[in-house]
Tab-separated table of C-alpha atoms and ligand atoms in Angstrom:
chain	number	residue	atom	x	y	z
E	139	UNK	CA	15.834	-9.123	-0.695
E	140	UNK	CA	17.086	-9.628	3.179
E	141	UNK	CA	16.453	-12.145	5.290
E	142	UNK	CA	15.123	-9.803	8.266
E	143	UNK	CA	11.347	-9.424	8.487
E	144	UNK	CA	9.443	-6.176	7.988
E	145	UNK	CA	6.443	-7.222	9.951
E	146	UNK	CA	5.471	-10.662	11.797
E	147	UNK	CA	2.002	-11.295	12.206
E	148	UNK	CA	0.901	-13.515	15.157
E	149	UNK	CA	-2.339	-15.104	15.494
E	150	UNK	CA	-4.039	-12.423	14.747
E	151	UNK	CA	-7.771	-12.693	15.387
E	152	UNK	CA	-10.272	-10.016	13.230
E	153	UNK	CA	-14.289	-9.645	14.406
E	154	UNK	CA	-16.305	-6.518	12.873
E	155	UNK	CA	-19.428	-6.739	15.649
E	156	UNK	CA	-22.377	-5.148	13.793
E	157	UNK	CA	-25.477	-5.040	16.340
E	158	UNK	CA	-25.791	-8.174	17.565
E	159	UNK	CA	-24.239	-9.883	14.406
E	160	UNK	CA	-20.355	-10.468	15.003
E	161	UNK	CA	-18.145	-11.624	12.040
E	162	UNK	CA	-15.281	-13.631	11.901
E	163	UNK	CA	-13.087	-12.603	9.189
E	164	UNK	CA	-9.852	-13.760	10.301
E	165	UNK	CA	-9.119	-16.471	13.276
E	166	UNK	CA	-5.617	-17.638	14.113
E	167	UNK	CA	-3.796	-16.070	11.084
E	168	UNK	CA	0.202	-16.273	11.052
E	169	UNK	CA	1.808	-14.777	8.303
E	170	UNK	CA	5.522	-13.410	8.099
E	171	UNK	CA	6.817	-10.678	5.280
E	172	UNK	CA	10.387	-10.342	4.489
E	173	UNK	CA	12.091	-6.530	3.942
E	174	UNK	CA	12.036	-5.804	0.255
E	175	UNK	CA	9.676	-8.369	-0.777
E	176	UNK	CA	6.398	-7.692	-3.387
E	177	UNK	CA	4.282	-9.631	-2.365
E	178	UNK	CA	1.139	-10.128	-3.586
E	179	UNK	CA	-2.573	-11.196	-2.412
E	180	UNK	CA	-5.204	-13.005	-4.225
E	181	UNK	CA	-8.345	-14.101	-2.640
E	182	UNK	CA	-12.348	-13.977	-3.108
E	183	UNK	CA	-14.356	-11.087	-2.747
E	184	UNK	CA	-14.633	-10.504	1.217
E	185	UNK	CA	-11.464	-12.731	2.294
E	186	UNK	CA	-10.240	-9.669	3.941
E	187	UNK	CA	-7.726	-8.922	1.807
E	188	UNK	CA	-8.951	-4.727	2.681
E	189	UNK	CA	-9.363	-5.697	5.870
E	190	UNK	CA	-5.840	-7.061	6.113
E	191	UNK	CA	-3.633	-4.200	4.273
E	192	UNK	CA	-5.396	-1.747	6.852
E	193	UNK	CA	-4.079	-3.763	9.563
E	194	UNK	CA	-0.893	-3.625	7.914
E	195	UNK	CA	-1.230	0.057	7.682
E	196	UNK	CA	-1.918	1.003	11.161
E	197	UNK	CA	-5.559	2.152	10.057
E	198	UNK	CA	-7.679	-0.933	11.241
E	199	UNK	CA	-6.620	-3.588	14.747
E	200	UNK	CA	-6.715	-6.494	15.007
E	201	UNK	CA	-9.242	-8.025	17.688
E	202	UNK	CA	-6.353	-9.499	18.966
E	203	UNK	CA	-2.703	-11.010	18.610
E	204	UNK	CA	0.499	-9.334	17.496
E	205	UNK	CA	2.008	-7.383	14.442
E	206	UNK	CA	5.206	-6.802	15.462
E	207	UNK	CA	6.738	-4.550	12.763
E	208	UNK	CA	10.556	-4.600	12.972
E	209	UNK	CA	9.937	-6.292	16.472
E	210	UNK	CA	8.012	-3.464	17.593
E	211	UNK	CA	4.359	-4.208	18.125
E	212	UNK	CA	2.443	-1.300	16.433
E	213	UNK	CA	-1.393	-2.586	17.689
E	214	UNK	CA	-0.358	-1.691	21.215
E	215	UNK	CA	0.483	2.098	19.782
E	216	UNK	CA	-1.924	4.875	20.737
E	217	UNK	CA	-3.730	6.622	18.337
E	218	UNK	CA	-0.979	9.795	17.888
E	219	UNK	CA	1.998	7.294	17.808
E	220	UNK	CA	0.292	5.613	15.267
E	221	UNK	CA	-0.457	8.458	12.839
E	222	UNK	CA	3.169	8.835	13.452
E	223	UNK	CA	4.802	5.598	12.513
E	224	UNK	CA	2.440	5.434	9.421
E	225	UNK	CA	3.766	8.950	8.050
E	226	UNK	CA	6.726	7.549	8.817
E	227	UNK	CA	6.485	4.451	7.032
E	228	UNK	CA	3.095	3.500	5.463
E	229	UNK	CA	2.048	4.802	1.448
E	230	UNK	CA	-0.968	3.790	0.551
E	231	UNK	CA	-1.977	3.492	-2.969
E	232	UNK	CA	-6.087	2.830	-3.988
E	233	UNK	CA	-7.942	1.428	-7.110
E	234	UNK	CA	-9.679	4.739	-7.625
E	235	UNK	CA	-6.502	6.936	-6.809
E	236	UNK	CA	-8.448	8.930	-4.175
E	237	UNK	CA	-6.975	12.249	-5.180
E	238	UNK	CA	-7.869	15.571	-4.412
E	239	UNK	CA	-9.746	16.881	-7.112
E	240	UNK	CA	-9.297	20.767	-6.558
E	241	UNK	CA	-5.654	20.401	-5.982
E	242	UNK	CA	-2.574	19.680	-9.028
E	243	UNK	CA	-0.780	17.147	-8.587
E	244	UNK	CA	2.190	18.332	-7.442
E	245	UNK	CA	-0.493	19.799	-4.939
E	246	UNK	CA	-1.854	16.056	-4.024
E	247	UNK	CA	1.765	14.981	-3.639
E	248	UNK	CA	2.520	17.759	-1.602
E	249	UNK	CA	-0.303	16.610	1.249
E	250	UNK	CA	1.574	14.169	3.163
E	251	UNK	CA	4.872	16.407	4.063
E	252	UNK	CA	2.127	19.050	5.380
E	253	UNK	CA	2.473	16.752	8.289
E	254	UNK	CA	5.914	17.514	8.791
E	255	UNK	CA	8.622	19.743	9.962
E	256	UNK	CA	9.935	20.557	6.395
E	257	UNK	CA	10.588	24.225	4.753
E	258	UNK	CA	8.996	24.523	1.302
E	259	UNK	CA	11.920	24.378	-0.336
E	260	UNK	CA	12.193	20.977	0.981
E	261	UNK	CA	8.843	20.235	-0.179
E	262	UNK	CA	9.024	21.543	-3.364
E	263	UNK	CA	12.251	19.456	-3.666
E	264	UNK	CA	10.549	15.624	-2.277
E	265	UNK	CA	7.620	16.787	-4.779
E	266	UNK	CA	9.698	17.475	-7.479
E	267	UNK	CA	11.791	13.902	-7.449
E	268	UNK	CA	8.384	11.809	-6.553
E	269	UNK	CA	6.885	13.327	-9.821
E	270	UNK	CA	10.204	12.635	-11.759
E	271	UNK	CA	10.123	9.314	-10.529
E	272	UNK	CA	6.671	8.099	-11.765
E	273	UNK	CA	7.615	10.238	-15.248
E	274	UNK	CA	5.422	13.088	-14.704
E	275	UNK	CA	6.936	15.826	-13.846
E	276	UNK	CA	5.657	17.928	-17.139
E	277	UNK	CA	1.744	17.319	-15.321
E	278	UNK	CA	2.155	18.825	-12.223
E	279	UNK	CA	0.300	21.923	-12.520
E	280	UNK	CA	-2.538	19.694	-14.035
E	281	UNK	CA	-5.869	18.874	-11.973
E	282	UNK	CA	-6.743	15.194	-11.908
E	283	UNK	CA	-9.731	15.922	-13.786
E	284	UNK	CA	-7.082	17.207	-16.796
E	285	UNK	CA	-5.187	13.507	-16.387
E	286	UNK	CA	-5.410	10.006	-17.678
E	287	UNK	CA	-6.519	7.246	-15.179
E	288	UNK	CA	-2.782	5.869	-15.904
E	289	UNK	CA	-1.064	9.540	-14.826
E	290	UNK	CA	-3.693	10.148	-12.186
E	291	UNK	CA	-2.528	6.745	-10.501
E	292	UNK	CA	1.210	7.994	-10.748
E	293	UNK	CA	0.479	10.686	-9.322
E	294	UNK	CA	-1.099	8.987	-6.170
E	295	UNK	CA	2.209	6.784	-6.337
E	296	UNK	CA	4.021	9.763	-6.349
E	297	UNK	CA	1.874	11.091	-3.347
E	298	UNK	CA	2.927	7.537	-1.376
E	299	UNK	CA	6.549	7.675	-1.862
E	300	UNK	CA	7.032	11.607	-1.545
E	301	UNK	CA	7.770	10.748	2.786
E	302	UNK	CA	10.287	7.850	1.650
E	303	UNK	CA	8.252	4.623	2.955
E	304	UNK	CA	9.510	1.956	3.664
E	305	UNK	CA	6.266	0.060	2.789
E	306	UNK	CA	3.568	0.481	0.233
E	307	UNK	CA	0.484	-1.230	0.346
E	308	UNK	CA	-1.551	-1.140	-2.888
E	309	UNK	CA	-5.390	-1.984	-2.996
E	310	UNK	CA	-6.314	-3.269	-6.558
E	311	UNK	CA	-3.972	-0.728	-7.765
E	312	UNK	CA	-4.692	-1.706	-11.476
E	313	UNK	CA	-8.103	-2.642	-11.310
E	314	UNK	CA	-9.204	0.450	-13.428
E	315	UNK	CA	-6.714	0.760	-15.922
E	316	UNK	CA	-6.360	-0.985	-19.683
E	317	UNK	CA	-3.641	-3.957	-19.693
E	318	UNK	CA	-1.080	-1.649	-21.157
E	319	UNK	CA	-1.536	1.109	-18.770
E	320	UNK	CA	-1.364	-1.517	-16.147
E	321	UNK	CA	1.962	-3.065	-16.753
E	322	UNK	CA	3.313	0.952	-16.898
E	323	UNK	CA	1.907	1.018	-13.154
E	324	UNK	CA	3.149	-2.793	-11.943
E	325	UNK	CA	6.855	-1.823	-13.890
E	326	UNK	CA	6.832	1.821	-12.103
E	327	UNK	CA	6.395	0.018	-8.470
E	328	UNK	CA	8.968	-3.401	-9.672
E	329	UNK	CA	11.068	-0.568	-9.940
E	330	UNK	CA	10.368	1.208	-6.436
E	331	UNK	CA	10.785	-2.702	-4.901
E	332	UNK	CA	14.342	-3.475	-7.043
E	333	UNK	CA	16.132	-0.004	-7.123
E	334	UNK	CA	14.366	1.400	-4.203
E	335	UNK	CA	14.089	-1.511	-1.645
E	336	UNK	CA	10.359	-0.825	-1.229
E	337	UNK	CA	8.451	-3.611	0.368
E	338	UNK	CA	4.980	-3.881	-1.179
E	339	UNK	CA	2.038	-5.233	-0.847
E	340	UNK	CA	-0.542	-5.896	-3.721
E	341	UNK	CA	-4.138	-6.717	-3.491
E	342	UNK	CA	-5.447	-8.020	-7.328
E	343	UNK	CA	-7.599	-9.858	-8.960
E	344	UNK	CA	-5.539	-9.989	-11.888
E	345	UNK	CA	-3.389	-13.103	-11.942
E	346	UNK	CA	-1.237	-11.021	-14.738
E	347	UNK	CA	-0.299	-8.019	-11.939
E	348	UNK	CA	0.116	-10.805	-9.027
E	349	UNK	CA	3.491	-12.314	-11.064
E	350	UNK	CA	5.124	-8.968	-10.956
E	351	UNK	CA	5.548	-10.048	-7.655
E	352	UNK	CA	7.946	-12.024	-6.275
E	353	UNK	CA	5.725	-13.813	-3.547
E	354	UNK	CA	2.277	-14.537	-4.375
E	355	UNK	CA	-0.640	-15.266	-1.350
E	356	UNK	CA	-3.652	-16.699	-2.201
E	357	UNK	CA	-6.009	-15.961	0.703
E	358	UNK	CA	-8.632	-18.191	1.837
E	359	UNK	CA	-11.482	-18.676	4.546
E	360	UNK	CA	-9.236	-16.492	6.505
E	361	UNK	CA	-5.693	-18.134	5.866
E	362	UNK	CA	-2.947	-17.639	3.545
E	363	UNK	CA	-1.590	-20.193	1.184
E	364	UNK	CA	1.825	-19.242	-0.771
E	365	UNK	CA	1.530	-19.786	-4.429
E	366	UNK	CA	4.557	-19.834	-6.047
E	367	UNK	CA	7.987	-17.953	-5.217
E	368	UNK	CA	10.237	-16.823	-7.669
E	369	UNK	CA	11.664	-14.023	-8.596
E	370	UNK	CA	9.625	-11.121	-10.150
E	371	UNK	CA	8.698	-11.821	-13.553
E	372	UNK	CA	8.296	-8.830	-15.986
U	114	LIG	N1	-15.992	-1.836	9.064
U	114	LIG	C1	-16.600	-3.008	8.858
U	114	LIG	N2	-17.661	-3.392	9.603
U	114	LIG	C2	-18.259	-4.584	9.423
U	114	LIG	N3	-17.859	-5.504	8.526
U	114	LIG	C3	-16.806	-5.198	7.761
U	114	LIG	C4	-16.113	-3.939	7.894
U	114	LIG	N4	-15.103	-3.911	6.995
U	114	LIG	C5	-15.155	-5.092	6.342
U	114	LIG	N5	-16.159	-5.859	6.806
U	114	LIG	C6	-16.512	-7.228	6.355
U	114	LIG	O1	-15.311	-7.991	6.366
U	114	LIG	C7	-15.237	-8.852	5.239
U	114	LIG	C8	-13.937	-8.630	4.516
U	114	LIG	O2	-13.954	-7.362	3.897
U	114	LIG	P1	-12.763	-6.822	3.005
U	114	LIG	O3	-13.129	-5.461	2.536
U	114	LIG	O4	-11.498	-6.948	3.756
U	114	LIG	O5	-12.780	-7.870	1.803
U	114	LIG	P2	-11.895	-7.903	0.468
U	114	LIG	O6	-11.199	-9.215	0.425
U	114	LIG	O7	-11.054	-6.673	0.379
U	114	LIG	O8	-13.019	-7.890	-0.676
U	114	LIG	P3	-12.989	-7.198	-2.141
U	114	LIG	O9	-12.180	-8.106	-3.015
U	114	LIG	O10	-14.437	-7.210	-2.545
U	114	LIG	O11	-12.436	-5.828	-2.012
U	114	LIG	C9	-16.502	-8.594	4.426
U	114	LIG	O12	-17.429	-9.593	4.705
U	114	LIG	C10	-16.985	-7.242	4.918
U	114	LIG	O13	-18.380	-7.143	4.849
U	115	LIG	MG1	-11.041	-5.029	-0.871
């Protein structure tokens, strides 16, 4: 883990304004993550722990302050530069996998290079070593439908580390899967974070998946509290 920070959050403020109804979700929150951490996030239903990892993502704004990522403050980014940066950077990775269901998976993995400049030999090539990776690479001519919950979420982790990210943000990434089946998923991305560098961060409920992490938030009425940090416990 280095010392320099991946992203620096400042004050950021969050309102969703529904009709007349405006709600406060977060109000002054500061928080700072380090390059190569896992981190993860705890926190009642409706803390804004979504709410939150979109921010981080570049998909949601804040209503106002700063996330300066690598200094550079990405809520000021227009909607094109923004699409750009999170190709560049940004996997995401869902509780319900949120896979194409007519596509394989070396299909699904394929989507997010469509975006860029690559030949399909270079495709073929990211495609094949993100399968590898995640230990799949005898599925990929399988639809999702014709794969375990377990392989259908490697595949989606495959599909967020096929551009190289730097960061992966995870949304109850575990929340469907047995407790077996979940330690497979929370050992494939200790790996991406030790031998990879990846910085991640975990949404759970699951105090279990949280210490695979080596920092642990606990968020509440809209600010973070910092549980415990060690190193990663497996
Ligand atoms: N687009 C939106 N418009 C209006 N309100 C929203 C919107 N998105 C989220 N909210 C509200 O913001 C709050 C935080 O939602 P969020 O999805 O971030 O919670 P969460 O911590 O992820 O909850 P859960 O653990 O249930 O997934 C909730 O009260 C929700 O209703
Ligand atoms: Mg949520």
């Amino acid at each position: 883990m280095s010392n320099e920070l991946l992203f620096d959050l400042k004050n950021i403020e969050k309102r969703f304004v529904r009709g007349r109804e405006s709600i406060s979700i977060f109000d002054g929150l500061n928080i700072t993550i380090k390059k190569g951490t896992f981190v993860s996030i705890m926190g009642p239903s409706g803390s804004g722990k979504t709410t939150l990892l979109n921010m981080l993502g570049g998909v949601d704004r804040p209503t106002s302050g700063e996330i300066l990522f690598e200094g550079q403050a990405i809520q000021n980014l227009g909607e094109g530069e923004l699409a750009k940066w999170r190709a560049r950077h940004v996997g995401f990775i869902f509780q319900f996998y949120n896979l194409m269901p007519m596509l394989n998976a070396e299909k699904n993995v394929e989507l997010p290079l469509l975006l860029k400049n690559l030949s399909k030999a270079q495709r073929n090539k990211s495609v094949e070593t993100a399968l590898k990776l995640v230990g799949l690479s005898d599925r990929a001519r399988h639809l999702p439908k014709e794969l375990s919950g377990g392989q259908q979420q490697r595949v989606a982790i495959a599909r967020a580390i096929v551009s190289d990210p730097d960061l992966l943000l995870c949304d109850e990434p575990t929340g469907d899967l047995d407790r077996t089946t979940a330690t497979e998923i929370l050992e494939t991305l200790q790996l991406l974070n030790k031998e990879f560098g990846k910085t991640i961060v975990m949404v759970t409920h699951d105090p279990v998946a949280a210490s695979f992490a080596n920092v642990s938030l606990h968020l509440d009425k809209g600010q973070f509290i910092e549980q415990q940090s060690s190193e990663a416990v497996a």
